[in-house]
PDB file of C-alpha atoms and ligand atoms in Angstrom:
ATOM      1  CA  MET A   1       0.000   0.000   0.000  1.00 61.00           C
ATOM      2  CA  SER A   2       1.203   3.497  -0.757  1.00 88.00           C
ATOM      3  CA  LEU A   3       0.569   6.786   0.974  1.00 95.00           C
ATOM      4  CA  ASP A   4      -3.092   7.747   0.747  1.00 96.00           C
ATOM      5  CA  TYR A   5      -5.825   9.653   2.548  1.00 98.00           C
ATOM      6  CA  ASP A   6      -9.539   9.314   3.139  1.00 98.00           C
ATOM      7  CA  VAL A   7     -12.122  11.608   4.710  1.00 98.00           C
ATOM      8  CA  PHE A   8     -14.924  10.718   7.135  1.00 98.00           C
ATOM      9  CA  VAL A   9     -17.814  13.154   6.835  1.00 96.00           C
ATOM     10  CA  VAL A  10     -20.573  13.909   9.334  1.00 96.00           C
ATOM     11  CA  ASP A  11     -23.726  15.745   8.249  1.00 96.00           C
ATOM     12  CA  PRO A  12     -25.066  18.795  10.130  1.00 96.00           C
ATOM     13  CA  LYS A  13     -26.521  17.811  13.516  1.00 96.00           C
ATOM     14  CA  PRO A  14     -29.602  19.364  15.183  1.00 95.00           C
ATOM     15  CA  ILE A  15     -28.901  21.583  18.202  1.00 96.00           C
ATOM     16  CA  PRO A  16     -31.126  23.853  20.318  1.00 94.00           C
ATOM     17  CA  SER A  17     -31.340  27.370  18.875  1.00 92.00           C
ATOM     18  CA  ALA A  18     -30.105  30.221  21.035  1.00 87.00           C
ATOM     19  CA  VAL A  19     -30.898  33.068  18.631  1.00 92.00           C
ATOM     20  CA  PRO A  20     -34.370  34.587  18.249  1.00 89.00           C
ATOM     21  CA  GLY A  21     -36.290  33.921  15.048  1.00 92.00           C
ATOM     22  CA  PHE A  22     -33.921  31.402  13.487  1.00 95.00           C
ATOM     23  CA  GLY A  23     -36.383  28.523  13.552  1.00 94.00           C
ATOM     24  CA  GLU A  24     -39.123  30.592  11.939  1.00 94.00           C
ATOM     25  CA  ALA A  25     -36.854  32.130   9.284  1.00 94.00           C
ATOM     26  CA  VAL A  26     -34.603  29.205   8.387  1.00 95.00           C
ATOM     27  CA  GLY A  27     -35.527  25.971  10.163  1.00 95.00           C
ATOM     28  CA  PRO A  28     -33.963  23.811  12.851  1.00 95.00           C
ATOM     29  CA  ALA A  29     -30.594  25.024  14.185  1.00 97.00           C
ATOM     30  CA  THR A  30     -27.675  22.749  13.333  1.00 97.00           C
ATOM     31  CA  TRP A  31     -24.017  22.164  14.128  1.00 97.00           C
ATOM     32  CA  PRO A  32     -21.872  22.416  10.979  1.00 97.00           C
ATOM     33  CA  PRO A  33     -21.005  19.363   8.871  1.00 97.00           C
ATOM     34  CA  SER A  34     -17.625  18.071  10.071  1.00 98.00           C
ATOM     35  CA  THR A  35     -14.747  15.937   8.837  1.00 98.00           C
ATOM     36  CA  SER A  36     -12.020  13.708  10.160  1.00 98.00           C
ATOM     37  CA  THR A  37      -9.107  12.705   7.909  1.00 98.00           C
ATOM     38  CA  LEU A  38      -7.045   9.514   7.888  1.00 98.00           C
ATOM     39  CA  ILE A  39      -3.593   9.565   6.290  1.00 98.00           C
ATOM     40  CA  SER A  40      -2.292   6.051   5.829  1.00 96.00           C
ATOM     41  CA  ASP A  41       0.834   4.343   4.557  1.00 93.00           C
ATOM     42  CA  ASP A  42       2.229   0.801   4.785  1.00 82.00           C
ATOM     43  CA  ASP A  43       1.194  -0.409   8.189  1.00 84.00           C
ATOM     44  CA  SER A  44       0.515   2.885   9.971  1.00 91.00           C
ATOM     45  CA  ALA A  45      -1.835   5.820   9.917  1.00 97.00           C
ATOM     46  CA  LEU A  46      -2.415   9.315  11.276  1.00 98.00           C
ATOM     47  CA  LEU A  47      -5.896  10.490  12.212  1.00 98.00           C
ATOM     48  CA  ILE A  48      -6.518  14.244  12.112  1.00 98.00           C
ATOM     49  CA  ASP A  49      -9.329  15.495  14.379  1.00 98.00           C
ATOM     50  CA  CYS A  50     -11.979  13.172  15.752  1.00 97.00           C
ATOM     51  CA  LEU A  51     -15.418  14.831  15.989  1.00 98.00           C
ATOM     52  CA  ILE A  52     -17.542  15.451  19.071  1.00 98.00           C
ATOM     53  CA  THR A  53     -20.354  13.012  19.933  1.00 98.00           C
ATOM     54  CA  GLU A  54     -19.849   9.440  21.170  1.00 98.00           C
ATOM     55  CA  PRO A  55     -22.023   7.870  18.450  1.00 98.00           C
ATOM     56  CA  GLU A  56     -20.170   9.623  15.618  1.00 98.00           C
ATOM     57  CA  ALA A  57     -16.747   8.888  17.153  1.00 98.00           C
ATOM     58  CA  ARG A  58     -17.729   5.210  17.404  1.00 98.00           C
ATOM     59  CA  LYS A  59     -18.684   5.242  13.712  1.00 98.00           C
ATOM     60  CA  LEU A  60     -15.382   6.973  12.963  1.00 98.00           C
ATOM     61  CA  ALA A  61     -13.496   4.215  14.824  1.00 98.00           C
ATOM     62  CA  ALA A  62     -15.299   1.527  12.786  1.00 98.00           C
ATOM     63  CA  TRP A  63     -14.498   3.422   9.590  1.00 98.00           C
ATOM     64  CA  ILE A  64     -10.811   3.603  10.567  1.00 98.00           C
ATOM     65  CA  ARG A  65     -10.834  -0.128  11.259  1.00 97.00           C
ATOM     66  CA  SER A  66     -12.176  -0.739   7.747  1.00 96.00           C
ATOM     67  CA  HIS A  67      -8.938   0.803   6.417  1.00 95.00           C
ATOM     68  CA  ASP A  68      -6.919  -1.890   8.148  1.00 93.00           C
ATOM     69  CA  ARG A  69      -4.336   0.579   9.471  1.00 92.00           C
ATOM     70  CA  ASP A  70      -4.187   1.430  13.159  1.00 94.00           C
ATOM     71  CA  PRO A  71      -3.451   5.099  13.812  1.00 97.00           C
ATOM     72  CA  GLY A  72      -0.125   5.649  15.562  1.00 96.00           C
ATOM     73  CA  TYR A  73      -1.108   9.248  16.243  1.00 97.00           C
ATOM     74  CA  VAL A  74      -4.249  11.344  16.488  1.00 98.00           C
ATOM     75  CA  TYR A  75      -3.462  14.989  15.786  1.00 98.00           C
ATOM     76  CA  ILE A  76      -5.908  17.682  16.956  1.00 98.00           C
ATOM     77  CA  THR A  77      -5.700  20.859  14.866  1.00 98.00           C
ATOM     78  CA  HIS A  78      -7.069  23.448  17.298  1.00 98.00           C
ATOM     79  CA  PRO A  79      -8.721  23.928  20.700  1.00 97.00           C
ATOM     80  CA  HIS A  80     -12.394  23.512  19.817  1.00 96.00           C
ATOM     81  CA  ALA A  81     -14.134  20.579  21.486  1.00 97.00           C
ATOM     82  CA  ASP A  82     -16.053  19.634  18.326  1.00 96.00           C
ATOM     83  CA  HIS A  83     -12.728  18.391  16.977  1.00 98.00           C
ATOM     84  CA  PHE A  84     -11.623  16.268  19.930  1.00 98.00           C
ATOM     85  CA  LEU A  85     -14.369  15.193  22.336  1.00 98.00           C
ATOM     86  CA  GLY A  86     -14.503  11.997  20.255  1.00 98.00           C
ATOM     87  CA  LEU A  87     -11.000  11.112  21.472  1.00 98.00           C
ATOM     88  CA  PRO A  88     -11.979   8.625  24.232  1.00 98.00           C
ATOM     89  CA  GLU A  89     -13.900   6.481  21.710  1.00 98.00           C
ATOM     90  CA  ILE A  90     -10.925   6.488  19.334  1.00 98.00           C
ATOM     91  CA  LEU A  91      -8.482   5.613  22.126  1.00 98.00           C
ATOM     92  CA  ALA A  92     -10.792   2.806  23.316  1.00 98.00           C
ATOM     93  CA  ALA A  93     -10.686   1.332  19.800  1.00 98.00           C
ATOM     94  CA  PHE A  94      -6.977   2.039  19.235  1.00 98.00           C
ATOM     95  CA  PRO A  95      -5.214   2.065  22.622  1.00 97.00           C
ATOM     96  CA  GLU A  96      -1.784   2.406  20.969  1.00 97.00           C
ATOM     97  CA  ALA A  97      -2.703   5.722  19.296  1.00 97.00           C
ATOM     98  CA  ARG A  98      -1.036   8.798  20.777  1.00 97.00           C
ATOM     99  CA  PRO A  99      -3.203  11.934  20.869  1.00 98.00           C
ATOM    100  CA  VAL A 100      -1.081  15.019  20.196  1.00 98.00           C
ATOM    101  CA  ALA A 101      -1.471  18.740  19.523  1.00 98.00           C
ATOM    102  CA  LEU A 102       0.607  21.911  19.514  1.00 98.00           C
ATOM    103  CA  ALA A 103       1.982  22.355  23.036  1.00 97.00           C
ATOM    104  CA  GLU A 104       0.706  25.939  23.143  1.00 97.00           C
ATOM    105  CA  ALA A 105      -2.835  24.794  22.244  1.00 98.00           C
ATOM    106  CA  ILE A 106      -3.162  22.353  25.113  1.00 98.00           C
ATOM    107  CA  PRO A 107      -4.154  24.747  27.946  1.00 98.00           C
ATOM    108  CA  ALA A 108      -7.104  25.930  25.823  1.00 98.00           C
ATOM    109  CA  MET A 109      -7.998  22.298  25.068  1.00 98.00           C
ATOM    110  CA  GLU A 110      -7.956  21.532  28.786  1.00 98.00           C
ATOM    111  CA  GLU A 111     -10.240  24.510  29.331  1.00 98.00           C
ATOM    112  CA  GLN A 112     -12.641  23.136  26.681  1.00 97.00           C
ATOM    113  CA  ILE A 113     -13.043  19.933  28.701  1.00 98.00           C
ATOM    114  CA  SER A 114     -13.368  21.660  32.113  1.00 98.00           C
ATOM    115  CA  PRO A 115     -16.700  21.036  33.904  1.00 97.00           C
ATOM    116  CA  GLY A 116     -18.022  24.494  32.987  1.00 97.00           C
ATOM    117  CA  TYR A 117     -17.332  24.107  29.269  1.00 97.00           C
ATOM    118  CA  MET A 118     -18.542  20.503  29.230  1.00 97.00           C
ATOM    119  CA  LYS A 119     -21.856  21.772  30.548  1.00 97.00           C
ATOM    120  CA  VAL A 120     -22.045  24.204  27.624  1.00 95.00           C
ATOM    121  CA  TRP A 121     -21.134  21.503  25.083  1.00 96.00           C
ATOM    122  CA  GLY A 122     -23.573  19.116  26.755  1.00 97.00           C
ATOM    123  CA  GLY A 123     -26.321  21.695  26.211  1.00 96.00           C
ATOM    124  CA  PHE A 124     -25.743  21.380  22.457  1.00 96.00           C
ATOM    125  CA  PHE A 125     -25.616  17.572  22.487  1.00 97.00           C
ATOM    126  CA  PRO A 126     -27.465  16.282  25.569  1.00 96.00           C
ATOM    127  CA  GLY A 127     -26.639  12.666  26.427  1.00 96.00           C
ATOM    128  CA  GLN A 128     -24.300  12.337  23.442  1.00 97.00           C
ATOM    129  CA  LEU A 129     -20.947  13.381  24.898  1.00 98.00           C
ATOM    130  CA  THR A 130     -18.247  11.424  26.702  1.00 97.00           C
ATOM    131  CA  ALA A 131     -18.219  11.532  30.492  1.00 97.00           C
ATOM    132  CA  GLY A 132     -14.423  11.213  30.439  1.00 97.00           C
ATOM    133  CA  PRO A 133     -13.018  13.827  28.065  1.00 98.00           C
ATOM    134  CA  VAL A 134      -9.305  13.664  27.267  1.00 97.00           C
ATOM    135  CA  ALA A 135      -6.897  16.398  26.140  1.00 98.00           C
ATOM    136  CA  PRO A 136      -4.035  15.538  23.775  1.00 98.00           C
ATOM    137  CA  LYS A 137      -0.364  15.639  24.818  1.00 98.00           C
ATOM    138  CA  PRO A 138       2.194  18.085  23.409  1.00 98.00           C
ATOM    139  CA  LEU A 139       3.630  17.117  20.031  1.00 98.00           C
ATOM    140  CA  THR A 140       7.425  16.970  20.065  1.00 95.00           C
ATOM    141  CA  GLY A 141       8.883  18.664  16.995  1.00 95.00           C
ATOM    142  CA  SER A 142       6.780  19.561  13.993  1.00 96.00           C
ATOM    143  CA  THR A 143       6.544  16.353  11.992  1.00 97.00           C
ATOM    144  CA  ILE A 144       4.546  13.163  12.461  1.00 97.00           C
ATOM    145  CA  ALA A 145       5.756   9.997  10.771  1.00 93.00           C
ATOM    146  CA  VAL A 146       3.234   8.066   8.687  1.00 94.00           C
ATOM    147  CA  GLY A 147       4.950   4.888   7.505  1.00 88.00           C
ATOM    148  CA  SER A 148       7.906   5.997   5.405  1.00 87.00           C
ATOM    149  CA  SER A 149       6.405   9.473   4.864  1.00 91.00           C
ATOM    150  CA  ALA A 150       5.891  12.469   7.102  1.00 93.00           C
ATOM    151  CA  ALA A 151       3.186  15.006   7.817  1.00 97.00           C
ATOM    152  CA  THR A 152       4.239  18.484   8.906  1.00 98.00           C
ATOM    153  CA  VAL A 153       2.313  20.482  11.463  1.00 98.00           C
ATOM    154  CA  ILE A 154       2.191  24.219  10.768  1.00 98.00           C
ATOM    155  CA  PRO A 155       1.002  26.652  13.466  1.00 98.00           C
ATOM    156  CA  VAL A 156      -0.974  29.518  11.905  1.00 98.00           C
ATOM    157  CA  GLY A 157      -2.158  31.481  14.952  1.00 97.00           C
ATOM    158  CA  THR A 158      -5.695  32.719  15.473  1.00 97.00           C
ATOM    159  CA  THR A 159      -8.440  31.778  13.004  1.00 97.00           C
ATOM    160  CA  ASP A 160     -11.833  30.829  14.454  1.00 95.00           C
ATOM    161  CA  THR A 161      -9.946  30.293  17.699  1.00 96.00           C
ATOM    162  CA  GLY A 162      -6.397  30.777  19.001  1.00 96.00           C
ATOM    163  CA  HIS A 163      -3.504  28.356  18.412  1.00 97.00           C
ATOM    164  CA  SER A 164      -4.826  26.922  15.165  1.00 97.00           C
ATOM    165  CA  SER A 165      -2.729  24.693  12.955  1.00 98.00           C
ATOM    166  CA  VAL A 166      -2.859  22.786   9.690  1.00 98.00           C
ATOM    167  CA  VAL A 167      -1.254  19.512   8.627  1.00 98.00           C
ATOM    168  CA  HIS A 168       0.702  19.466   5.364  1.00 98.00           C
ATOM    169  CA  VAL A 169       1.483  16.214   3.548  1.00 98.00           C
ATOM    170  CA  PRO A 170       3.659  17.271   0.587  1.00 96.00           C
ATOM    171  CA  ARG A 171       3.729  13.816  -1.005  1.00 95.00           C
ATOM    172  CA  LEU A 172      -0.069  13.893  -1.249  1.00 97.00           C
ATOM    173  CA  ASP A 173      -0.203  17.558  -2.334  1.00 98.00           C
ATOM    174  CA  LEU A 174      -2.556  17.853   0.654  1.00 98.00           C
ATOM    175  CA  VAL A 175      -3.330  20.176   3.551  1.00 98.00           C
ATOM    176  CA  VAL A 176      -5.744  19.117   6.295  1.00 98.00           C
ATOM    177  CA  SER A 177      -6.840  22.495   7.521  1.00 98.00           C
ATOM    178  CA  GLY A 178      -8.946  22.082  10.657  1.00 98.00           C
ATOM    179  CA  ASP A 179     -10.938  25.311  10.890  1.00 98.00           C
ATOM    180  CA  VAL A 180      -8.454  27.503   9.000  1.00 98.00           C
ATOM    181  CA  VAL A 181     -10.232  26.815   5.698  1.00 98.00           C
ATOM    182  CA  TYR A 182     -13.980  26.143   5.483  1.00 98.00           C
ATOM    183  CA  ASN A 183     -15.480  24.425   2.451  1.00 98.00           C
ATOM    184  CA  GLN A 184     -18.765  26.050   1.389  1.00 98.00           C
ATOM    185  CA  THR A 185     -19.811  26.442   5.023  1.00 98.00           C
ATOM    186  CA  HIS A 186     -20.446  29.643   7.004  1.00 98.00           C
ATOM    187  CA  MET A 187     -17.267  30.548   8.915  1.00 98.00           C
ATOM    188  CA  TRP A 188     -17.395  30.752  12.733  1.00 98.00           C
ATOM    189  CA  LEU A 189     -17.085  34.486  13.488  1.00 98.00           C
ATOM    190  CA  ALA A 190     -18.904  34.712  16.826  1.00 97.00           C
ATOM    191  CA  GLY A 191     -16.465  36.258  19.289  1.00 96.00           C
ATOM    192  CA  SER A 192     -14.284  37.559  16.454  1.00 97.00           C
ATOM    193  CA  THR A 193     -12.583  40.977  16.436  1.00 97.00           C
ATOM    194  CA  PRO A 194     -10.966  43.055  13.674  1.00 97.00           C
ATOM    195  CA  ASP A 195      -7.627  41.649  14.891  1.00 97.00           C
ATOM    196  CA  SER A 196      -8.765  38.022  14.900  1.00 98.00           C
ATOM    197  CA  ARG A 197     -10.255  38.373  11.423  1.00 98.00           C
ATOM    198  CA  ALA A 198      -7.013  39.947  10.132  1.00 98.00           C
ATOM    199  CA  SER A 199      -5.089  37.086  11.715  1.00 98.00           C
ATOM    200  CA  TRP A 200      -7.390  34.587   9.982  1.00 98.00           C
ATOM    201  CA  LEU A 201      -6.569  36.217   6.614  1.00 98.00           C
ATOM    202  CA  ARG A 202      -2.840  35.831   7.357  1.00 98.00           C
ATOM    203  CA  ALA A 203      -3.443  32.170   8.210  1.00 98.00           C
ATOM    204  CA  LEU A 204      -5.140  31.694   4.832  1.00 98.00           C
ATOM    205  CA  ASP A 205      -2.064  33.280   3.201  1.00 98.00           C
ATOM    206  CA  ALA A 206       0.117  30.779   5.055  1.00 98.00           C
ATOM    207  CA  VAL A 207      -1.976  27.864   3.748  1.00 98.00           C
ATOM    208  CA  ALA A 208      -1.914  29.308   0.217  1.00 98.00           C
ATOM    209  CA  GLY A 209       1.895  29.528   0.499  1.00 98.00           C
ATOM    210  CA  LEU A 210       2.089  25.746   0.902  1.00 98.00           C
ATOM    211  CA  GLU A 211       0.801  25.477  -2.678  1.00 98.00           C
ATOM    212  CA  ALA A 212      -1.030  22.216  -2.092  1.00 98.00           C
ATOM    213  CA  GLY A 213      -3.696  21.271  -4.611  1.00 98.00           C
ATOM    214  CA  THR A 214      -6.109  19.786  -2.077  1.00 98.00           C
ATOM    215  CA  VAL A 215      -7.405  21.144   1.222  1.00 98.00           C
ATOM    216  CA  ILE A 216      -9.605  19.042   3.482  1.00 98.00           C
ATOM    217  CA  ALA A 217     -11.599  21.496   5.564  1.00 98.00           C
ATOM    218  CA  GLY A 218     -12.736  20.622   9.079  1.00 98.00           C
ATOM    219  CA  HIS A 219     -16.202  21.835   8.105  1.00 98.00           C
ATOM    220  CA  ARG A 220     -17.193  20.778   4.606  1.00 98.00           C
ATOM    221  CA  ASN A 221     -20.563  21.233   2.933  1.00 97.00           C
ATOM    222  CA  PRO A 222     -21.780  17.769   1.863  1.00 93.00           C
ATOM    223  CA  GLN A 223     -22.772  19.484  -1.407  1.00 93.00           C
ATOM    224  CA  ALA A 224     -19.321  21.020  -2.018  1.00 96.00           C
ATOM    225  CA  ALA A 225     -18.119  20.265  -5.527  1.00 94.00           C
ATOM    226  CA  ASP A 226     -14.564  19.313  -4.559  1.00 98.00           C
ATOM    227  CA  ASP A 227     -11.656  19.901  -2.167  1.00 98.00           C
ATOM    228  CA  ASP A 228      -9.769  22.259  -4.449  1.00 98.00           C
ATOM    229  CA  ALA A 229      -7.364  24.372  -2.385  1.00 98.00           C
ATOM    230  CA  ARG A 230      -7.308  27.475  -4.544  1.00 98.00           C
ATOM    231  CA  ARG A 231     -11.111  27.713  -4.751  1.00 98.00           C
ATOM    232  CA  GLN A 232     -11.630  27.239  -1.009  1.00 98.00           C
ATOM    233  CA  ILE A 233      -8.900  29.672   0.059  1.00 98.00           C
ATOM    234  CA  GLY A 234     -10.251  32.279  -2.375  1.00 98.00           C
ATOM    235  CA  GLU A 235     -13.791  31.797  -1.118  1.00 98.00           C
ATOM    236  CA  CYS A 236     -12.734  32.073   2.529  1.00 98.00           C
ATOM    237  CA  ARG A 237     -10.754  35.265   1.871  1.00 98.00           C
ATOM    238  CA  ARG A 238     -13.776  36.735   0.128  1.00 98.00           C
ATOM    239  CA  TYR A 239     -16.150  35.647   2.909  1.00 98.00           C
ATOM    240  CA  LEU A 240     -13.997  37.348   5.546  1.00 98.00           C
ATOM    241  CA  ALA A 241     -13.736  40.547   3.486  1.00 98.00           C
ATOM    242  CA  ASP A 242     -17.474  40.569   2.767  1.00 98.00           C
ATOM    243  CA  PHE A 243     -18.263  39.925   6.423  1.00 98.00           C
ATOM    244  CA  GLU A 244     -16.009  42.806   7.483  1.00 98.00           C
ATOM    245  CA  ALA A 245     -17.705  45.169   5.021  1.00 98.00           C
ATOM    246  CA  ALA A 246     -21.226  43.995   5.890  1.00 98.00           C
ATOM    247  CA  LEU A 247     -20.486  44.319   9.611  1.00 98.00           C
ATOM    248  CA  GLU A 248     -19.301  47.874   9.029  1.00 97.00           C
ATOM    249  CA  ARG A 249     -22.601  48.719   7.312  1.00 97.00           C
ATOM    250  CA  SER A 250     -24.823  47.001   9.895  1.00 98.00           C
ATOM    251  CA  SER A 251     -26.161  48.164  13.215  1.00 97.00           C
ATOM    252  CA  THR A 252     -28.461  45.202  13.865  1.00 97.00           C
ATOM    253  CA  PRO A 253     -28.016  41.423  13.549  1.00 97.00           C
ATOM    254  CA  ALA A 254     -30.776  41.333  10.907  1.00 96.00           C
ATOM    255  CA  GLN A 255     -28.878  43.729   8.630  1.00 97.00           C
ATOM    256  CA  LEU A 256     -25.693  41.656   8.788  1.00 98.00           C
ATOM    257  CA  ILE A 257     -27.607  38.398   8.297  1.00 98.00           C
ATOM    258  CA  GLU A 258     -29.501  39.823   5.336  1.00 98.00           C
ATOM    259  CA  GLN A 259     -26.383  41.022   3.501  1.00 98.00           C
ATOM    260  CA  MET A 260     -24.362  37.855   4.103  1.00 98.00           C
ATOM    261  CA  THR A 261     -27.285  35.577   3.219  1.00 98.00           C
ATOM    262  CA  ALA A 262     -27.837  37.473  -0.024  1.00 98.00           C
ATOM    263  CA  ALA A 263     -24.139  37.130  -0.893  1.00 98.00           C
ATOM    264  CA  TYR A 264     -23.849  33.492   0.259  1.00 98.00           C
ATOM    265  CA  PRO A 265     -27.243  31.818  -0.197  1.00 96.00           C
ATOM    266  CA  GLY A 266     -25.924  28.286  -0.642  1.00 95.00           C
ATOM    267  CA  LEU A 267     -23.439  27.862   2.209  1.00 97.00           C
ATOM    268  CA  ALA A 268     -23.969  25.116   4.762  1.00 97.00           C
ATOM    269  CA  ASN A 269     -25.047  25.926   8.313  1.00 97.00           C
ATOM    270  CA  PRO A 270     -26.594  29.406   8.230  1.00 97.00           C
ATOM    271  CA  TYR A 271     -27.040  29.083  12.012  1.00 97.00           C
ATOM    272  CA  THR A 272     -23.314  29.878  12.317  1.00 97.00           C
ATOM    273  CA  LEU A 273     -23.916  33.261  10.658  1.00 98.00           C
ATOM    274  CA  TRP A 274     -26.876  34.032  12.912  1.00 97.00           C
ATOM    275  CA  VAL A 275     -24.869  33.267  16.053  1.00 97.00           C
ATOM    276  CA  ALA A 276     -22.071  35.565  14.858  1.00 97.00           C
ATOM    277  CA  ALA A 277     -24.509  38.363  14.006  1.00 97.00           C
ATOM    278  CA  TYR A 278     -26.257  38.217  17.396  1.00 96.00           C
ATOM    279  CA  ASP A 279     -22.942  37.923  19.211  1.00 96.00           C
ATOM    280  CA  LEU A 280     -21.391  40.945  17.471  1.00 97.00           C
ATOM    281  CA  LEU A 281     -24.456  43.186  17.046  1.00 97.00           C
ATOM    282  CA  GLY A 282     -27.195  41.881  19.347  1.00 89.00           C
ATOM    283  CA  THR A 283     -28.374  43.868  22.324  1.00 75.00           C
ATOM    284  CA  PRO A 284     -27.145  42.101  25.411  1.00 57.00           C
ATOM    285  CA  THR A 285     -30.239  40.909  27.266  1.00 49.00           C
ATOM    286  CA  ARG A 286     -28.579  38.569  29.718  1.00 43.00           C
TER     287      ARG A 286
HETATM  288 ZN1   ZN B   1     -14.742  23.433  14.127  1.00 89.21          ZN
END
């Protein structure tokens, strides 16, 4: 067997809505469609990110098993629990796998699995989350061996959260981008600032500089035409610029939602946009 990759895709999942009017205007609130990527070679493999709920992580483990390569490592791209609460299920299936992440990302990952945060995550997915969340350990160096090849971890700073990173596999012309690049899915901009959005643009430049042909986004629209790197990076740059301009012109959440929906009618998970709009422009009522 030669070096290869495969992508496990999870459709949008229903969650309780926390923004007024979403259900009436759009429909049930959902969590974005998500991916987990397996890089495999000879007799080993590297899993990148591992989803959030127990049922989907169990399905992911069965899918990995069908590839007949046990992961030596599980790399977590950034400190958002929807990319690593599935870890206990993966480690139960593959006890030899070593969960790793950027050392500087680990305190934020530990915060994500603190009792307070777990309560928040549990509110999105009641009864579906692990009772024993696990944080990864610090990665030593910046490469992860996969058989006779190597994947390189590249820190890119703040995107939809701090301490984000991507995984570059030059021999596959591939970048696994976590949440740095989104594929035809509304980008998570709740809690963002002009600085964080500028940082996200620099991170996209860093991914573009790798000149890979394929990007596997952590959140990928099931209807997306392909995983073309140039298209996705261009679309994400444009989305951030359009969001910045629309935010500038808006004084209410509805105005921002209206402009972005008109510009991006087909993107997956409009709930993400609504949350951002109410977070950045809503009148605090709590
Ligand atoms: Zn995410």
